[in-house]
Coordinates of C-alpha atoms in Angstrom, one line a residue:
X556 CA 180.9 152.7 119.4
X557 CA 177.4 153.5 118.4
X558 CA 174.8 151.0 119.5
X559 CA 172.1 150.8 116.8
X560 CA 168.7 149.3 116.7
X561 CA 169.8 146.8 114.0
X562 CA 173.1 145.6 112.5
X563 CA 174.3 142.7 110.4
X564 CA 178.1 142.9 110.3
X565 CA 178.8 140.6 113.2
X566 CA 176.4 138.0 111.7
X567 CA 178.1 138.4 108.3
X568 CA 181.5 137.8 109.8
X569 CA 180.3 134.6 111.4
X570 CA 178.5 133.4 108.2
X571 CA 180.7 134.9 105.5
X572 CA 182.1 131.7 104.1
X573 CA 178.6 130.3 103.6
X574 CA 177.2 133.5 102.1
X575 CA 180.1 133.8 99.6
X576 CA 179.7 130.1 98.8
X577 CA 176.0 130.8 98.0
X578 CA 177.0 133.5 95.6
X579 CA 179.6 131.3 93.9
X580 CA 177.1 128.5 93.6
X581 CA 174.8 130.7 91.6
X582 CA 177.4 132.4 89.5
X583 CA 178.9 129.0 88.6
X584 CA 175.6 127.4 87.8
X585 CA 175.1 128.8 84.3
X586 CA 171.6 129.9 85.2
X587 CA 170.9 133.3 86.7
X588 CA 167.1 133.9 86.6
X589 CA 164.3 131.7 88.0
X590 CA 166.6 128.6 88.1
X591 CA 167.5 126.0 90.7
X592 CA 168.1 128.2 93.7
X593 CA 164.7 129.9 93.5
X594 CA 162.9 126.6 92.9
X595 CA 164.7 125.0 95.8
X596 CA 164.1 127.9 98.2
X597 CA 160.4 127.9 97.2
X598 CA 160.1 124.2 98.1
X599 CA 162.1 124.5 101.3
X600 CA 160.3 127.6 102.6
X601 CA 156.9 126.1 101.8
X602 CA 157.9 122.9 103.7
X603 CA 159.4 124.8 106.6
X604 CA 156.1 126.6 107.1
X605 CA 153.8 123.7 106.3
X606 CA 152.3 125.3 103.1
X607 CA 151.9 123.6 99.8
X608 CA 153.3 126.3 97.6
X609 CA 155.7 129.2 97.7
X610 CA 156.2 131.8 94.9
X611 CA 159.4 133.9 95.3
X612 CA 159.1 137.5 94.2
X613 CA 161.3 140.6 94.2
X614 CA 160.3 142.3 97.5
X615 CA 157.7 142.2 100.2
X616 CA 155.6 145.1 98.8
X617 CA 155.1 143.1 95.6
X618 CA 154.4 140.0 97.6
X619 CA 151.4 141.8 99.1
X620 CA 150.4 143.4 95.7
X621 CA 150.7 140.1 93.7
X622 CA 149.0 138.2 96.5
X623 CA 146.0 140.5 96.4
X624 CA 145.8 140.4 92.6
X625 CA 146.0 136.6 92.6
X626 CA 143.1 136.6 95.0
X627 CA 141.1 138.7 92.5
X628 CA 141.4 142.1 94.2
X629 CA 141.3 145.1 91.9
X630 CA 139.8 148.5 91.2
X631 CA 136.6 149.2 93.1
X632 CA 137.3 146.6 95.8
X633 CA 138.0 147.3 99.5
X634 CA 140.6 145.6 101.6
X635 CA 140.3 145.8 105.4
X636 CA 143.5 146.2 107.3
X637 CA 145.2 148.4 110.0
X638 CA 147.0 151.7 109.9
X639 CA 149.8 150.9 112.3
X640 CA 151.9 149.0 109.8
X641 CA 154.8 149.8 107.4
X642 CA 153.6 151.9 104.5
X643 CA 154.3 149.2 101.9
X644 CA 151.3 147.2 103.2
X645 CA 148.9 150.0 102.2
X646 CA 151.0 151.1 99.1
X647 CA 150.5 147.6 97.7
X648 CA 146.7 147.7 98.3
X649 CA 146.4 151.1 96.6
X650 CA 148.6 149.7 93.8
X651 CA 146.0 147.1 92.9
X652 CA 143.4 149.9 92.5
X653 CA 141.6 148.8 95.6
X654 CA 140.7 151.0 98.6
X655 CA 142.2 150.3 102.1
X656 CA 139.7 150.4 104.9
X657 CA 141.2 150.7 108.4
X658 CA 140.2 149.2 111.8
X659 CA 141.8 150.1 115.1
X660 CA 144.2 147.9 117.0
X661 CA 144.4 146.5 120.5
X662 CA 146.9 147.5 123.2
X663 CA 149.2 144.7 121.9
X664 CA 149.4 146.5 118.5
X665 CA 147.5 143.8 116.7
X666 CA 144.3 144.2 114.6
X667 CA 141.2 144.5 116.8
X668 CA 139.3 141.7 115.0
X669 CA 136.1 142.7 116.9
X670 CA 135.9 145.8 114.7
X671 CA 136.2 144.1 111.4
X672 CA 132.6 143.0 110.7
X673 CA 131.3 146.6 111.1
X674 CA 133.8 147.6 108.4
X675 CA 132.6 145.1 105.8
X676 CA 130.6 146.5 102.9
X677 CA 129.4 145.0 99.6
X678 CA 132.7 146.2 98.1
X679 CA 134.9 144.3 100.6
X680 CA 137.0 141.6 98.8
X681 CA 139.8 140.7 101.2
X682 CA 140.8 140.9 104.9
X683 CA 144.5 141.7 105.4
X684 CA 145.7 141.1 109.0
X685 CA 149.3 142.3 109.8
X686 CA 151.2 140.0 112.1
X687 CA 153.1 142.9 113.6
X688 CA 156.4 143.0 115.5
X689 CA 156.7 139.2 115.5
X690 CA 153.4 137.8 116.6
X691 CA 150.1 136.9 115.0
X692 CA 146.7 138.5 114.9
X693 CA 143.8 136.5 116.5
X694 CA 143.0 134.5 113.4
X695 CA 140.1 132.2 114.3
X696 CA 137.4 134.8 114.4
X697 CA 138.9 136.5 111.3
X698 CA 138.7 133.2 109.4
X699 CA 135.1 132.7 110.6
X700 CA 134.2 136.2 109.4
X701 CA 135.9 135.6 106.0
X702 CA 134.1 132.3 105.5
X703 CA 130.7 133.8 106.4
X704 CA 131.1 136.8 104.1
X705 CA 132.8 135.0 101.3
X706 CA 136.1 137.0 101.6
X707 CA 139.7 136.1 100.9
X708 CA 142.3 136.5 103.7
X709 CA 145.9 137.6 102.9
X710 CA 148.2 137.5 105.9
X711 CA 151.0 140.1 106.0
X712 CA 153.8 138.1 107.5
X713 CA 156.7 140.5 106.7
X714 CA 157.5 140.6 110.4
X715 CA 156.5 137.1 111.5
X716 CA 158.8 134.4 110.0
X717 CA 158.5 131.5 112.4
X718 CA 155.7 132.9 114.5
X719 CA 152.9 130.6 115.5
X720 CA 149.4 131.0 116.6
X721 CA 147.7 128.1 118.5
X722 CA 150.4 125.9 116.9
X723 CA 149.7 127.1 113.4
X724 CA 152.4 128.8 111.5
X725 CA 152.1 132.4 110.4
X726 CA 151.4 132.3 106.7
X727 CA 149.2 129.1 106.7
X728 CA 146.0 130.5 108.2
X729 CA 144.7 132.6 105.3
X730 CA 144.1 132.0 101.6
X731 CA 147.6 133.3 101.0
X732 CA 150.4 135.1 102.9
X733 CA 153.0 137.7 101.9
X734 CA 156.5 137.6 103.3
X735 CA 159.4 140.1 103.0
X736 CA 163.1 139.1 103.1
X737 CA 164.4 142.7 103.5
X738 CA 167.7 142.5 105.3
X739 CA 166.3 143.4 108.8
X740 CA 163.7 140.7 108.8
X741 CA 163.8 137.6 110.9
X742 CA 164.7 135.8 107.7
X743 CA 166.6 138.5 105.8
X744 CA 168.4 138.5 102.5
X745 CA 171.4 140.6 101.5
X746 CA 169.1 142.9 99.5
X747 CA 165.4 142.8 98.6
X748 CA 163.3 139.7 98.3
X749 CA 159.8 138.4 99.1
X750 CA 157.5 135.4 98.7
X751 CA 153.8 134.5 98.8
X752 CA 152.7 131.2 100.4
X753 CA 149.5 129.5 99.6
X754 CA 148.0 126.0 99.7
X755 CA 145.5 126.9 96.8
X756 CA 146.8 125.5 93.5
X757 CA 145.0 128.0 91.3
X758 CA 146.3 130.9 93.4
X759 CA 149.8 129.5 93.1
X760 CA 149.4 129.3 89.3
X761 CA 148.2 132.9 89.1
X762 CA 151.0 134.1 91.2
X763 CA 153.6 132.5 88.9
X764 CA 152.0 134.2 85.9
X765 CA 151.7 137.5 87.6
X766 CA 155.4 137.7 88.6
X767 CA 156.5 136.8 85.1
X768 CA 154.7 139.1 82.6
X769 CA 151.5 137.1 82.7
X770 CA 153.2 134.1 81.0
X771 CA 152.8 130.4 81.6
X772 CA 154.8 129.6 78.5
X773 CA 157.8 131.6 77.5
X774 CA 156.9 134.6 75.3
X775 CA 153.1 133.9 75.5
X776 CA 151.1 136.3 77.8
X777 CA 147.9 134.8 79.1
X778 CA 146.7 137.6 81.4
X779 CA 147.2 141.3 82.3
X780 CA 148.0 143.3 84.3
X781 CA 151.2 141.4 85.1
X782 CA 154.7 142.3 86.4
X783 CA 158.4 141.5 86.3
X784 CA 158.7 140.5 90.0
X785 CA 161.0 137.6 90.2
X786 CA 163.1 136.6 93.2
X787 CA 166.8 136.9 92.4
X788 CA 168.8 133.6 92.2
X789 CA 171.6 134.9 94.4
X790 CA 169.2 136.1 97.1
X791 CA 167.3 132.8 96.9
X792 CA 170.5 130.8 97.5
X793 CA 171.5 133.0 100.4
X794 CA 168.0 132.6 101.9
X795 CA 168.3 128.8 101.5
X796 CA 171.4 128.9 103.6
X797 CA 169.9 131.2 106.2
X798 CA 166.7 129.2 106.4
X799 CA 168.7 126.4 107.9
X800 CA 169.6 128.7 110.7
X801 CA 166.2 130.3 111.2
X802 CA 165.3 128.4 114.3
X803 CA 168.6 129.5 115.9
X804 CA 167.9 133.2 114.9
X805 CA 164.5 132.9 116.6
X806 CA 165.9 131.4 119.7
X807 CA 168.5 134.2 119.9
X808 CA 165.8 136.8 119.5
X809 CA 163.7 135.3 122.3
X810 CA 166.8 135.3 124.6
X811 CA 167.3 139.0 123.9
X812 CA 163.7 139.6 124.7
X813 CA 164.0 137.7 127.9
X814 CA 167.0 139.8 129.0
X815 CA 165.1 143.0 128.2
X816 CA 162.2 141.8 130.3
X817 CA 164.5 141.0 133.1
X818 CA 166.5 144.3 132.9
X819 CA 163.5 146.6 132.4
X820 CA 160.6 144.9 134.0
X821 CA 160.7 147.2 137.1
X822 CA 160.7 150.4 135.1
X823 CA 157.9 152.7 133.9
X824 CA 158.2 151.3 130.3
X825 CA 155.3 149.3 128.9
X826 CA 157.1 146.2 127.7
X827 CA 155.7 143.9 124.9
X828 CA 153.4 141.1 125.9
X829 CA 152.8 137.9 124.0
X830 CA 149.1 137.5 123.2
X831 CA 147.4 134.2 124.3
X832 CA 148.1 131.3 121.9
X833 CA 151.0 133.1 120.3
X834 CA 154.7 132.1 119.9
X835 CA 156.5 135.4 119.5
X836 CA 159.6 135.8 117.3
X837 CA 160.4 139.4 118.4
X838 CA 161.2 140.9 115.0
X839 CA 161.4 144.2 116.9
X840 CA 161.3 144.8 120.6
X841 CA 158.8 147.7 121.0
X842 CA 158.3 149.5 124.3
X843 CA 156.2 152.5 125.3
X844 CA 156.6 155.6 127.3
X845 CA 154.7 159.0 127.2
X846 CA 158.0 160.9 127.1
X847 CA 159.3 158.8 124.2
X848 CA 160.9 161.6 122.3
X849 CA 162.9 162.9 125.3
X850 CA 164.2 159.3 126.0
X851 CA 165.3 158.8 122.4
X852 CA 167.2 162.1 122.3
X853 CA 168.9 161.5 125.7
X854 CA 170.0 158.0 124.4
X855 CA 171.3 159.5 121.2
X856 CA 173.6 161.7 123.3
X857 CA 174.9 158.5 124.8
X858 CA 175.6 157.1 121.3
X859 CA 172.6 154.8 121.3
X860 CA 170.4 155.2 118.2
X861 CA 166.9 153.8 118.4
X862 CA 163.9 153.6 116.0
X863 CA 160.2 154.2 116.0
X864 CA 158.1 151.5 114.2
X865 CA 156.1 153.5 113.2
X866 CA 155.8 157.2 114.1
X867 CA 153.0 158.1 111.7
X868 CA 149.9 155.9 111.3
X869 CA 149.1 155.5 107.6
X870 CA 145.8 157.3 107.8
X871 CA 147.5 160.5 109.1
X872 CA 150.0 160.7 106.2
X873 CA 149.3 163.3 103.4
X874 CA 149.9 160.6 100.8
X875 CA 146.8 158.8 102.0
X876 CA 144.7 161.9 102.6
X877 CA 142.4 160.9 99.7
X878 CA 141.1 158.0 101.9
X879 CA 139.3 160.6 104.0
X880 CA 140.4 159.7 107.5
X881 CA 141.0 162.4 110.1
X882 CA 143.1 162.4 113.3
X883 CA 141.0 160.8 116.0
X884 CA 139.5 158.2 113.6
X885 CA 141.7 155.4 115.1
X886 CA 142.3 156.5 118.7
X887 CA 144.3 153.5 120.0
X888 CA 146.5 153.4 116.9
X889 CA 147.2 157.2 117.2
X890 CA 147.9 157.1 121.0
X891 CA 150.3 154.1 120.6
X892 CA 152.2 155.8 117.8
X893 CA 153.0 158.8 120.1
X894 CA 154.6 156.5 122.7
X895 CA 156.3 153.5 121.0
X896 CA 160.0 153.0 120.3
X897 CA 162.2 150.0 119.4
X898 CA 165.2 148.8 121.3
X899 CA 168.1 147.0 119.6
X900 CA 167.1 143.6 118.4
X901 CA 169.0 141.2 116.1
X902 CA 170.4 137.7 116.7
X903 CA 174.1 138.8 116.8
X904 CA 173.5 141.5 119.5
X905 CA 176.1 140.8 122.1
X906 CA 174.9 140.6 125.7
X907 CA 177.4 143.3 126.8
X908 CA 176.0 145.7 124.1
X909 CA 172.5 144.9 125.2
X910 CA 173.5 145.5 128.9
X911 CA 175.0 148.8 127.9
X912 CA 171.7 149.8 126.3
X913 CA 169.6 148.7 129.3
X914 CA 171.8 150.5 131.7
X915 CA 171.7 153.7 129.7
X916 CA 167.9 153.5 129.4
X917 CA 167.5 152.9 133.1
X918 CA 169.6 156.0 133.8
X919 CA 167.5 158.1 131.4
X920 CA 164.3 156.9 132.9
X921 CA 165.5 157.7 136.4
X922 CA 166.4 161.2 135.2
X923 CA 162.9 161.8 134.0
X924 CA 161.2 160.9 137.3

């Protein structure tokens, strides 16, 4: 049987009755759009994270886009972020009409906050740290910079549900925070979904208008541009059920990470490290090796399919050539992208399947030496 980097069928088998009950609950409610399940999930997810407000939206990309727009970002503005992220982070920035400005990262893949101040210009409107792979950016100096320069901070928490930084929850350290509930995420739906957290009441009100045609009252538009970006009732009810198990999902991921560290700690792989002050949730388990492509191909021949998150830094993609970056602009980002790959990581990954992957990887590494 093929061992893949992610799968949900075992989890679905274990949770099937609850998931189908969630669907039946919505279908039997008589309300299918922005009704009780969305409202309840928003309240529960905000409370779980320790934020005042949560606004459910249709996907993580629009969570970033609407979050930026609610913070006043638009054409002519600049948003400082990183290039080693999923493309939707930057697609959303461009979608507002703003220009992304990239800084490099540290060896742990997180934004090098020491480079941010030099990137600030009179056009900078927002700082957008990406809490990558399951742990948080060093937020205190970023918050200080934002306060000193009068900038908003939007956290990209698509990969960090449940992560903490110096005992503060991911998503509660900026002006607002964008989450994705794509099925692979630490808290994943059975389809698309997203949300924005904030403790700012006016940002919350703007988000609710922006996701619903710019309306506060039905049929009456108060501002543009706006969107139809509502979280689906069925996905919201499923997320409510899964939120009750989120702590258990995180514990399972940490145990899988522990087993990887135990099984691969004496190899030539560079294993992930948890940055000081962080509580890692291991959305993906990313390792590094200079002969990455050979390793992936050899494992594929053993029926083990891995992934690279992400093989191309954003600034090297032709779709973003208009930003004017050249190869060599972000040397750490570019070097890491040539070496990284992800091992299987999901809560229902069986120990025997993980052991099979570790043993095969050790064999391949030995054959390269």
